[in-house]
Amino acid sequence: MTDQAQLLPGTLDLLILRAVSLGALHGYGILLRIQQISGGALLIEQGALYPGLFRLVRQGLLKANWGTSENNRRAKFYELTAAGRKRLREETDTWNRLATAIASALGTQPEEV
Amino acid sequence: MSIFSAIRSLASAFLQRGQVHREMEEELRSHIQHRADDLQRRGISRKEAERRARLEFGGFEKFREEAREALGGHFVETLFQDLRFSVRSLRRTPGLTIFVIVTLALGIGMVSGTFSMVDALIFRPYPVPHPSGIVTLVSTTHDSSFDDFSYREYLDLRDKTQSYAGVIANSEMKAVGFSADAASTPRVTGGMMVSGNYLHVLAVEPQLGRSFRLEEDQVPGRDAVVVLGPEFWRREFGSDPSVVGRHVRLNGVQFTVIGVAPEKFPGMQMFDRPDFYIPLAMAPVFSTDIQKNFFEDRDDRELRVSARLKPGATLQQAQNELAVLAKNLESEYPKANRGRGAAVHTQFEMRTRVDDANWKFTVIFVVLSLAVLLVACTNVAGLLLSRGRARAREIAIRLSIGAGRGRLIRLLMTESLILATLGGLGGIAIGYAFVEWFHTFDQIVLMTDLPLALPFRMDTRVLLASLALAMLSALLCGLAPALQSTRVDLVNGIKSAEVDVPGRKRMWGRNVLVVAQVSTSLMLLTAAFLMVRGFQRDLQVGTNFQKDHLLMTTFDPRLVQYNPAQTQAFYKLLTERLREAPGVQGDALMQNIPLGTDHFDGLAFVPDGLQLPRDRENFTSTMDTVDQGYFNTMAIPILGGRGFLQSDSAEAPRVAVVNEQFAKHYWPGQNAVGEHIRLDSRDGAVVEIVGVAETIKNENAADFPADFIYLPLAQHPIARLTLMVRSGGDPVQLVQTVKDAVRTLDPNLPMIDTRAYEEYYRNQAVESPKIAMKMVGAMGLVGLLMAVAGLYGLIAYNVSRRTHEIGIRMALGAGRSEVLRLVMGKGLVLVGIGTALGLAMGFAVERLMNSMLFDAGGVDALAYVVVVPTLFVVTMLAAYIPARRASRIAPTEALRYE
């Protein structure tokens, strides 16, 4: 587990939006999807997912419906709303700008200054 | 997120809380099941897989709580949770809870009772549409800033100003004889003379009939029309709508009823409720002074002038305009208007003017009651603090398992909010009871025929103010304990309850507060006790005249335009008729009755043959004018000489009767009968003292014996006189006899304040002082309760703080009584200091009261013998309860968490 990174504050919402943007998922599915798309590099406490999910639903970025899972269990499936899709785009841009800026700052060599 | 969706989510979350939460839990469980499915697929047994899945999920409760919060509707829900929890935890300590509620209720009750007075006296707007536009115009001089205007001046104000939509004038009429028809005996009523535009400018629409027309207020004495007040219409005419157009008689003059003022307009005055309104032009009918010409004399200032500001006009504009007008009047009429200015005032300014007794009274009461509330809050804070201390461990545990500090403070604040709400409701009930209680005195305070009302009542504004105050006190007394008890050191908090060391200063403050409360309540209780005792003594001493079997009634023949000769003839005939009437055993006429509400006149005189001190020209004494029946009818013994006789007529030599006190004062050890005094000065008229009467109580039942002179009515004619008739049986049975006698003389002459004298005496001299005693006593009791609450809170706090220490002491062999002594010692010291201070203040108050009210009989030991031990026992009981709890502490319990 040592090679897994702790999430930065605020990034869980972004990851959830991204995971759901690839298709409707239930909570456990979202967790698996995040692990899958991050290559298993991110550590998410399983229970911590749900407060985030409910928050996004309340903000109108996700909508949820009960359905039946691949395991034939009742589960709640989440998908993006239009507002969620828009938010994901914005957040992705912001994140990319930030990441590039920080990466370039950290990658600067002494002679480049 | 839009506000709309926020509200919707909040609403749906709130409305479907149960279902939403069930779904949420199902979702979380579904997650764990899915995870378990995965694990099972890897070959782990189902049972083990589920266990692992639950572990991996993390703190289920914690996430469930967080998820709930994220769901929205959380605030409302936790509020309900907090409420439920608070109620439960408050019910666990019922004694303390009730005590806190009662303390708060008393504090808030004092304030809301006071507010109802403040509201009535200061803030309640005029009962007219758009009351804020109504201003009062006053005439000002060097001596008075609130003078009235004359009729001529009113016309100038009305016609030469631009700032107002209308300028109105009114003049109060006291004691007008009213009769519904010519056949019935007139009753005394009070009305209002108003300018023709009065109701119109105030925007008051009659509920029946019409208002005055402007031309009805133009020709003096022509239009005898009257608009009735709503209460009067109800009382006198049983709300009969056919009253419009009917004729009634005011002071014997026929008036036509043209309308009835609406129910919501009881009048512009605070206390007076005019029975009727008539135009100013009818003033001559009611004039009591034929010398004056109301319509012409610029210095006959009897009119109160008000105005309604034009929309857009400011008070400043009106003020400037008025100043110019006043200057012009001054130069135009230098004689009548010299040094006279004018000013405009709002309703608030008029009611809070410096010279107004109501305003002072109000300020004093507000300050007092707020002080009581503040003390109540401090005490409650102390009680809650001691409770918070007792719960320190519970709070520490809650904090350590993840409760946020803000959440805990909210919980504790919810508790104090519940307490404050209950206290507030109790306070409103107390305030209501106070107002009701006060209204039971109406009949005593306002013993008069005139339409008066005490306007104190609990209305919506007062209720809202009280509730707001309750919430404020919740903050005041809840926040400090909440903050303090959540700011604990977790490790020590769980281990023991020894979590903080309160600053010496704070304890000091609370000690002072307790001492102050003990001493103040002792002083007030002593004062109340002294008043009661002194008063009882006074009543035992008696008044030295016979109060029973007397009927009193007052006449003022000037009301029906009698001249002085007619007036004296009327009285002479009246007493002659009564003397022949059956059942009448005696009769007397007097200017003022003993122990009445009116003050006696003073008489300046110089005793003959007595050296005057150089710095004075004469002596003064209170006096009364009485007829020859007075001493007999009132059963006042004549100790020397004689009373007045028929022969003491206007033409006979002038005579006087003095009381024993007077005689002893100026002629000690000698016989005053036969001595002479001169009126006013050394050169004044000579009056022979023909008799000495026993000293009676005249001004007040609690009077010291005072000098008093009686002058004979025939030599000192007075128009307004009170008739006393002595009866064999019930004096009220003589009312008809007197009425008949008056009617044969003049059916239009009203009888004012007709009642049995004994009843009047009881109200004036016995019941009224009792009100003051009850109030002081009630305040003393409230003070005592506050002191008890304060002391209890303080000791309880100490006990909870020292639980640990007490446990060690007991483990080392200290006995219960020693612990009791240890804890009580502090209370004893505080009560001791408070008692000493209170005694000192009590003595001071007693001296003050003795000098003002009662026989200077020295120290009334009984008062202290009763009050001090009572106070001591009660306060020590307040200290004993927590102390006993301390002594019951099991050492094992107290030390367990070490």
PDB file of N, CA and C in Angstrom, chain B residues 36-112:
ATOM      1  N   ALA B  36     -17.947  -7.806  -0.800  1.00  0.00           N
ATOM      2  CA  ALA B  36     -17.856  -9.165  -0.291  1.00  0.00           C
ATOM      3  C   ALA B  36     -17.956 -10.171  -1.443  1.00  0.00           C
ATOM      4  N   ASP B  37     -18.819  -9.872  -2.424  1.00  0.00           N
ATOM      5  CA  ASP B  37     -18.925 -10.751  -3.594  1.00  0.00           C
ATOM      6  C   ASP B  37     -17.563 -10.909  -4.251  1.00  0.00           C
ATOM      7  N   ASP B  38     -16.876  -9.753  -4.440  1.00  0.00           N
ATOM      8  CA  ASP B  38     -15.557  -9.762  -5.077  1.00  0.00           C
ATOM      9  C   ASP B  38     -14.584 -10.633  -4.292  1.00  0.00           C
ATOM     10  N   LEU B  39     -14.591 -10.382  -2.951  1.00  0.00           N
ATOM     11  CA  LEU B  39     -13.643 -11.107  -2.105  1.00  0.00           C
ATOM     12  C   LEU B  39     -13.952 -12.614  -2.142  1.00  0.00           C
ATOM     13  N   GLN B  40     -15.258 -12.920  -2.144  1.00  0.00           N
ATOM     14  CA  GLN B  40     -15.660 -14.328  -2.146  1.00  0.00           C
ATOM     15  C   GLN B  40     -15.157 -15.013  -3.423  1.00  0.00           C
ATOM     16  N   ARG B  41     -15.194 -14.223  -4.498  1.00  0.00           N
ATOM     17  CA  ARG B  41     -14.739 -14.760  -5.771  1.00  0.00           C
ATOM     18  C   ARG B  41     -13.268 -15.152  -5.690  1.00  0.00           C
ATOM     19  N   ARG B  42     -12.530 -14.480  -4.788  1.00  0.00           N
ATOM     20  CA  ARG B  42     -11.119 -14.819  -4.649  1.00  0.00           C
ATOM     21  C   ARG B  42     -10.933 -16.032  -3.738  1.00  0.00           C
ATOM     22  N   GLY B  43     -12.042 -16.669  -3.345  1.00  0.00           N
ATOM     23  CA  GLY B  43     -11.925 -17.919  -2.613  1.00  0.00           C
ATOM     24  C   GLY B  43     -12.022 -17.782  -1.107  1.00  0.00           C
ATOM     25  N   ILE B  44     -12.458 -16.627  -0.637  1.00  0.00           N
ATOM     26  CA  ILE B  44     -12.624 -16.462   0.814  1.00  0.00           C
ATOM     27  C   ILE B  44     -14.053 -16.852   1.169  1.00  0.00           C
ATOM     28  N   SER B  45     -14.244 -17.413   2.345  1.00  0.00           N
ATOM     29  CA  SER B  45     -15.591 -17.834   2.755  1.00  0.00           C
ATOM     30  C   SER B  45     -16.495 -16.615   2.854  1.00  0.00           C
ATOM     31  N   ARG B  46     -17.792 -16.816   2.647  1.00  0.00           N
ATOM     32  CA  ARG B  46     -18.740 -15.685   2.625  1.00  0.00           C
ATOM     33  C   ARG B  46     -18.663 -14.889   3.932  1.00  0.00           C
ATOM     34  N   LYS B  47     -18.604 -15.632   5.052  1.00  0.00           N
ATOM     35  CA  LYS B  47     -18.623 -14.948   6.337  1.00  0.00           C
ATOM     36  C   LYS B  47     -17.393 -14.058   6.509  1.00  0.00           C
ATOM     37  N   GLU B  48     -16.247 -14.635   6.169  1.00  0.00           N
ATOM     38  CA  GLU B  48     -14.988 -13.889   6.290  1.00  0.00           C
ATOM     39  C   GLU B  48     -14.982 -12.722   5.312  1.00  0.00           C
ATOM     40  N   ALA B  49     -15.511 -12.967   4.106  1.00  0.00           N
ATOM     41  CA  ALA B  49     -15.538 -11.918   3.077  1.00  0.00           C
ATOM     42  C   ALA B  49     -16.351 -10.718   3.564  1.00  0.00           C
ATOM     43  N   GLU B  50     -17.493 -11.016   4.177  1.00  0.00           N
ATOM     44  CA  GLU B  50     -18.329  -9.906   4.656  1.00  0.00           C
ATOM     45  C   GLU B  50     -17.627  -9.143   5.762  1.00  0.00           C
ATOM     46  N   ARG B  51     -16.923  -9.883   6.632  1.00  0.00           N
ATOM     47  CA  ARG B  51     -16.209  -9.228   7.732  1.00  0.00           C
ATOM     48  C   ARG B  51     -15.131  -8.298   7.174  1.00  0.00           C
ATOM     49  N   ARG B  52     -14.361  -8.841   6.179  1.00  0.00           N
ATOM     50  CA  ARG B  52     -13.294  -8.029   5.584  1.00  0.00           C
ATOM     51  C   ARG B  52     -13.881  -6.798   4.891  1.00  0.00           C
ATOM     52  N   ALA B  53     -14.991  -7.008   4.166  1.00  0.00           N
ATOM     53  CA  ALA B  53     -15.614  -5.900   3.430  1.00  0.00           C
ATOM     54  C   ALA B  53     -16.030  -4.785   4.390  1.00  0.00           C
ATOM     55  N   ARG B  54     -16.591  -5.229   5.537  1.00  0.00           N
ATOM     56  CA  ARG B  54     -17.006  -4.212   6.519  1.00  0.00           C
ATOM     57  C   ARG B  54     -15.809  -3.436   7.042  1.00  0.00           C
ATOM     58  N   LEU B  55     -14.719  -4.164   7.297  1.00  0.00           N
ATOM     59  CA  LEU B  55     -13.509  -3.512   7.802  1.00  0.00           C
ATOM     60  C   LEU B  55     -12.959  -2.520   6.797  1.00  0.00           C
ATOM     61  N   GLU B  56     -12.906  -2.984   5.522  1.00  0.00           N
ATOM     62  CA  GLU B  56     -12.332  -2.112   4.486  1.00  0.00           C
ATOM     63  C   GLU B  56     -13.176  -0.854   4.309  1.00  0.00           C
ATOM     64  N   PHE B  57     -14.494  -1.016   4.540  1.00  0.00           N
ATOM     65  CA  PHE B  57     -15.377   0.132   4.327  1.00  0.00           C
ATOM     66  C   PHE B  57     -15.007   1.288   5.255  1.00  0.00           C
ATOM     67  N   GLY B  58     -14.458   0.914   6.413  1.00  0.00           N
ATOM     68  CA  GLY B  58     -14.081   1.979   7.368  1.00  0.00           C
ATOM     69  C   GLY B  58     -15.191   2.212   8.358  1.00  0.00           C
ATOM     70  N   GLY B  59     -15.080   3.307   9.111  1.00  0.00           N
ATOM     71  CA  GLY B  59     -16.055   3.587  10.185  1.00  0.00           C
ATOM     72  C   GLY B  59     -17.442   3.842   9.619  1.00  0.00           C
ATOM     73  N   PHE B  60     -18.280   2.820   9.704  1.00  0.00           N
ATOM     74  CA  PHE B  60     -19.607   2.894   9.094  1.00  0.00           C
ATOM     75  C   PHE B  60     -20.401   4.065   9.676  1.00  0.00           C
ATOM     76  N   GLU B  61     -20.377   4.148  11.012  1.00  0.00           N
ATOM     77  CA  GLU B  61     -21.143   5.206  11.683  1.00  0.00           C
ATOM     78  C   GLU B  61     -20.677   6.584  11.247  1.00  0.00           C
ATOM     79  N   LYS B  62     -19.361   6.721  11.198  1.00  0.00           N
ATOM     80  CA  LYS B  62     -18.790   8.031  10.876  1.00  0.00           C
ATOM     81  C   LYS B  62     -19.205   8.454   9.468  1.00  0.00           C
ATOM     82  N   PHE B  63     -19.086   7.496   8.513  1.00  0.00           N
ATOM     83  CA  PHE B  63     -19.420   7.858   7.138  1.00  0.00           C
ATOM     84  C   PHE B  63     -20.914   8.062   6.990  1.00  0.00           C
ATOM     85  N   ARG B  64     -21.674   7.254   7.754  1.00  0.00           N
ATOM     86  CA  ARG B  64     -23.106   7.429   7.670  1.00  0.00           C
ATOM     87  C   ARG B  64     -23.485   8.847   8.121  1.00  0.00           C
ATOM     88  N   GLU B  65     -22.829   9.263   9.203  1.00  0.00           N
ATOM     89  CA  GLU B  65     -23.098  10.606   9.730  1.00  0.00           C
ATOM     90  C   GLU B  65     -22.715  11.667   8.698  1.00  0.00           C
ATOM     91  N   GLU B  66     -21.511  11.480   8.112  1.00  0.00           N
ATOM     92  CA  GLU B  66     -21.035  12.451   7.106  1.00  0.00           C
ATOM     93  C   GLU B  66     -21.949  12.452   5.897  1.00  0.00           C
ATOM     94  N   ALA B  67     -22.361  11.238   5.513  1.00  0.00           N
ATOM     95  CA  ALA B  67     -23.226  11.135   4.342  1.00  0.00           C
ATOM     96  C   ALA B  67     -24.550  11.834   4.604  1.00  0.00           C
ATOM     97  N   ARG B  68     -25.054  11.652   5.817  1.00  0.00           N
ATOM     98  CA  ARG B  68     -26.298  12.333   6.173  1.00  0.00           C
ATOM     99  C   ARG B  68     -26.148  13.825   6.037  1.00  0.00           C
ATOM    100  N   GLU B  69     -24.993  14.287   6.528  1.00  0.00           N
ATOM    101  CA  GLU B  69     -24.745  15.724   6.463  1.00  0.00           C
ATOM    102  C   GLU B  69     -24.751  16.170   5.005  1.00  0.00           C
ATOM    103  N   ALA B  70     -24.085  15.331   4.129  1.00  0.00           N
ATOM    104  CA  ALA B  70     -23.979  15.676   2.714  1.00  0.00           C
ATOM    105  C   ALA B  70     -25.343  15.624   2.039  1.00  0.00           C
ATOM    106  N   LEU B  71     -26.258  14.853   2.622  1.00  0.00           N
ATOM    107  CA  LEU B  71     -27.574  14.709   2.008  1.00  0.00           C
ATOM    108  C   LEU B  71     -28.388  15.983   2.056  1.00  0.00           C
ATOM    109  N   GLY B  72     -28.042  16.865   2.923  1.00  0.00           N
ATOM    110  CA  GLY B  72     -28.847  18.071   3.068  1.00  0.00           C
ATOM    111  C   GLY B  72     -29.961  17.820   4.056  1.00  0.00           C
ATOM    112  N   GLY B  73     -30.647  18.910   4.444  1.00  0.00           N
ATOM    113  CA  GLY B  73     -31.706  18.773   5.429  1.00  0.00           C
ATOM    114  C   GLY B  73     -31.106  18.420   6.773  1.00  0.00           C
ATOM    115  N   HIS B  74     -29.785  18.529   6.806  1.00  0.00           N
ATOM    116  CA  HIS B  74     -29.091  18.083   7.981  1.00  0.00           C
ATOM    117  C   HIS B  74     -29.368  18.994   9.164  1.00  0.00           C
ATOM    118  N   PHE B  75     -29.417  20.295   8.885  1.00  0.00           N
ATOM    119  CA  PHE B  75     -29.583  21.275   9.964  1.00  0.00           C
ATOM    120  C   PHE B  75     -30.860  21.004  10.748  1.00  0.00           C
ATOM    121  N   VAL B  76     -31.940  20.878   9.984  1.00  0.00           N
ATOM    122  CA  VAL B  76     -33.233  20.671  10.622  1.00  0.00           C
ATOM    123  C   VAL B  76     -33.221  19.375  11.419  1.00  0.00           C
ATOM    124  N   GLU B  77     -32.606  18.368  10.780  1.00  0.00           N
ATOM    125  CA  GLU B  77     -32.640  17.061  11.410  1.00  0.00           C
ATOM    126  C   GLU B  77     -31.832  17.059  12.701  1.00  0.00           C
ATOM    127  N   THR B  78     -30.618  17.642  12.631  1.00  0.00           N
ATOM    128  CA  THR B  78     -29.813  17.642  13.859  1.00  0.00           C
ATOM    129  C   THR B  78     -30.492  18.505  14.906  1.00  0.00           C
ATOM    130  N   LEU B  79     -31.217  19.513  14.432  1.00  0.00           N
ATOM    131  CA  LEU B  79     -31.927  20.348  15.396  1.00  0.00           C
ATOM    132  C   LEU B  79     -32.911  19.480  16.176  1.00  0.00           C
ATOM    133  N   PHE B  80     -33.637  18.641  15.424  1.00  0.00           N
ATOM    134  CA  PHE B  80     -34.586  17.759  16.103  1.00  0.00           C
ATOM    135  C   PHE B  80     -33.881  16.801  17.043  1.00  0.00           C
ATOM    136  N   GLN B  81     -32.758  16.264  16.529  1.00  0.00           N
ATOM    137  CA  GLN B  81     -31.962  15.377  17.372  1.00  0.00           C
ATOM    138  C   GLN B  81     -31.557  16.083  18.655  1.00  0.00           C
ATOM    139  N   ASP B  82     -31.011  17.296  18.458  1.00  0.00           N
ATOM    140  CA  ASP B  82     -30.541  18.062  19.614  1.00  0.00           C
ATOM    141  C   ASP B  82     -31.676  18.332  20.581  1.00  0.00           C
ATOM    142  N   LEU B  83     -32.847  18.661  19.995  1.00  0.00           N
ATOM    143  CA  LEU B  83     -33.990  18.964  20.849  1.00  0.00           C
ATOM    144  C   LEU B  83     -34.353  17.752  21.686  1.00  0.00           C
ATOM    145  N   ARG B  84     -34.452  16.607  20.974  1.00  0.00           N
ATOM    146  CA  ARG B  84     -34.802  15.385  21.699  1.00  0.00           C
ATOM    147  C   ARG B  84     -33.796  15.106  22.796  1.00  0.00           C
ATOM    148  N   PHE B  85     -32.527  15.209  22.413  1.00  0.00           N
ATOM    149  CA  PHE B  85     -31.470  14.892  23.366  1.00  0.00           C
ATOM    150  C   PHE B  85     -31.501  15.864  24.552  1.00  0.00           C
ATOM    151  N   SER B  86     -31.675  17.146  24.216  1.00  0.00           N
ATOM    152  CA  SER B  86     -31.667  18.159  25.273  1.00  0.00           C
ATOM    153  C   SER B  86     -32.792  17.926  26.264  1.00  0.00           C
ATOM    154  N   VAL B  87     -33.978  17.648  25.699  1.00  0.00           N
ATOM    155  CA  VAL B  87     -35.115  17.438  26.588  1.00  0.00           C
ATOM    156  C   VAL B  87     -34.829  16.271  27.518  1.00  0.00           C
ATOM    157  N   ARG B  88     -34.249  15.204  26.938  1.00  0.00           N
ATOM    158  CA  ARG B  88     -33.934  14.047  27.754  1.00  0.00           C
ATOM    159  C   ARG B  88     -32.933  14.416  28.855  1.00  0.00           C
ATOM    160  N   SER B  89     -31.905  15.146  28.471  1.00  0.00           N
ATOM    161  CA  SER B  89     -30.872  15.403  29.473  1.00  0.00           C
ATOM    162  C   SER B  89     -31.346  16.435  30.493  1.00  0.00           C
ATOM    163  N   LEU B  90     -32.266  17.314  30.075  1.00  0.00           N
ATOM    164  CA  LEU B  90     -32.812  18.266  31.050  1.00  0.00           C
ATOM    165  C   LEU B  90     -33.727  17.556  32.032  1.00  0.00           C
ATOM    166  N   ARG B  91     -34.420  16.535  31.508  1.00  0.00           N
ATOM    167  CA  ARG B  91     -35.337  15.829  32.398  1.00  0.00           C
ATOM    168  C   ARG B  91     -34.598  14.980  33.424  1.00  0.00           C
ATOM    169  N   ARG B  92     -33.333  14.734  33.108  1.00  0.00           N
ATOM    170  CA  ARG B  92     -32.554  13.947  34.058  1.00  0.00           C
ATOM    171  C   ARG B  92     -32.270  14.766  35.316  1.00  0.00           C
ATOM    172  N   THR B  93     -32.228  16.098  35.204  1.00  0.00           N
ATOM    173  CA  THR B  93     -32.001  16.938  36.387  1.00  0.00           C
ATOM    174  C   THR B  93     -33.182  17.877  36.548  1.00  0.00           C
ATOM    175  N   PRO B  94     -34.331  17.344  36.911  1.00  0.00           N
ATOM    176  CA  PRO B  94     -35.555  18.162  36.906  1.00  0.00           C
ATOM    177  C   PRO B  94     -35.476  19.355  37.846  1.00  0.00           C
ATOM    178  N   GLY B  95     -34.880  19.156  39.011  1.00  0.00           N
ATOM    179  CA  GLY B  95     -34.816  20.240  39.989  1.00  0.00           C
ATOM    180  C   GLY B  95     -34.104  21.441  39.417  1.00  0.00           C
ATOM    181  N   LEU B  96     -32.920  21.169  38.902  1.00  0.00           N
ATOM    182  CA  LEU B  96     -32.108  22.248  38.342  1.00  0.00           C
ATOM    183  C   LEU B  96     -32.836  22.913  37.183  1.00  0.00           C
ATOM    184  N   THR B  97     -33.440  22.071  36.324  1.00  0.00           N
ATOM    185  CA  THR B  97     -34.123  22.603  35.151  1.00  0.00           C
ATOM    186  C   THR B  97     -35.240  23.557  35.567  1.00  0.00           C
ATOM    187  N   ILE B  98     -36.070  23.101  36.495  1.00  0.00           N
ATOM    188  CA  ILE B  98     -37.184  23.939  36.926  1.00  0.00           C
ATOM    189  C   ILE B  98     -36.670  25.228  37.554  1.00  0.00           C
ATOM    190  N   PHE B  99     -35.616  25.079  38.332  1.00  0.00           N
ATOM    191  CA  PHE B  99     -35.051  26.247  38.994  1.00  0.00           C
ATOM    192  C   PHE B  99     -34.559  27.276  37.986  1.00  0.00           C
ATOM    193  N   VAL B 100     -33.855  26.765  36.970  1.00  0.00           N
ATOM    194  CA  VAL B 100     -33.347  27.671  35.922  1.00  0.00           C
ATOM    195  C   VAL B 100     -34.512  28.349  35.224  1.00  0.00           C
ATOM    196  N   ILE B 101     -35.539  27.562  34.893  1.00  0.00           N
ATOM    197  CA  ILE B 101     -36.680  28.122  34.166  1.00  0.00           C
ATOM    198  C   ILE B 101     -37.369  29.193  35.010  1.00  0.00           C
ATOM    199  N   VAL B 102     -37.549  28.886  36.296  1.00  0.00           N
ATOM    200  CA  VAL B 102     -38.230  29.860  37.159  1.00  0.00           C
ATOM    201  C   VAL B 102     -37.403  31.145  37.268  1.00  0.00           C
ATOM    202  N   THR B 103     -36.092  30.974  37.436  1.00  0.00           N
ATOM    203  CA  THR B 103     -35.228  32.160  37.535  1.00  0.00           C
ATOM    204  C   THR B 103     -35.364  33.016  36.280  1.00  0.00           C
ATOM    205  N   LEU B 104     -35.247  32.340  35.121  1.00  0.00           N
ATOM    206  CA  LEU B 104     -35.352  33.087  33.866  1.00  0.00           C
ATOM    207  C   LEU B 104     -36.735  33.710  33.722  1.00  0.00           C
ATOM    208  N   ALA B 105     -37.768  32.939  34.097  1.00  0.00           N
ATOM    209  CA  ALA B 105     -39.136  33.435  33.952  1.00  0.00           C
ATOM    210  C   ALA B 105     -39.324  34.702  34.779  1.00  0.00           C
ATOM    211  N   LEU B 106     -38.771  34.705  35.985  1.00  0.00           N
ATOM    212  CA  LEU B 106     -38.903  35.899  36.825  1.00  0.00           C
ATOM    213  C   LEU B 106     -38.212  37.083  36.174  1.00  0.00           C
ATOM    214  N   GLY B 107     -36.992  36.828  35.687  1.00  0.00           N
ATOM    215  CA  GLY B 107     -36.236  37.907  35.047  1.00  0.00           C
ATOM    216  C   GLY B 107     -36.984  38.451  33.845  1.00  0.00           C
ATOM    217  N   ILE B 108     -37.418  37.543  32.976  1.00  0.00           N
ATOM    218  CA  ILE B 108     -38.099  37.978  31.758  1.00  0.00           C
ATOM    219  C   ILE B 108     -39.458  38.566  32.102  1.00  0.00           C
ATOM    220  N   GLY B 109     -40.122  37.973  33.090  1.00  0.00           N
ATOM    221  CA  GLY B 109     -41.428  38.483  33.505  1.00  0.00           C
ATOM    222  C   GLY B 109     -41.348  39.918  33.982  1.00  0.00           C
ATOM    223  N   MET B 110     -40.307  40.199  34.778  1.00  0.00           N
ATOM    224  CA  MET B 110     -40.106  41.577  35.237  1.00  0.00           C
ATOM    225  C   MET B 110     -40.000  42.503  34.031  1.00  0.00           C
ATOM    226  N   VAL B 111     -39.185  42.058  33.070  1.00  0.00           N
ATOM    227  CA  VAL B 111     -38.958  42.923  31.911  1.00  0.00           C
ATOM    228  C   VAL B 111     -40.215  43.057  31.071  1.00  0.00           C
ATOM    229  N   SER B 112     -40.941  41.947  30.848  1.00  0.00           N
ATOM    230  CA  SER B 112     -42.093  42.076  29.954  1.00  0.00           C
ATOM    231  C   SER B 112     -43.203  42.874  30.636  1.00  0.00           C
TER     232      SER B 112
END
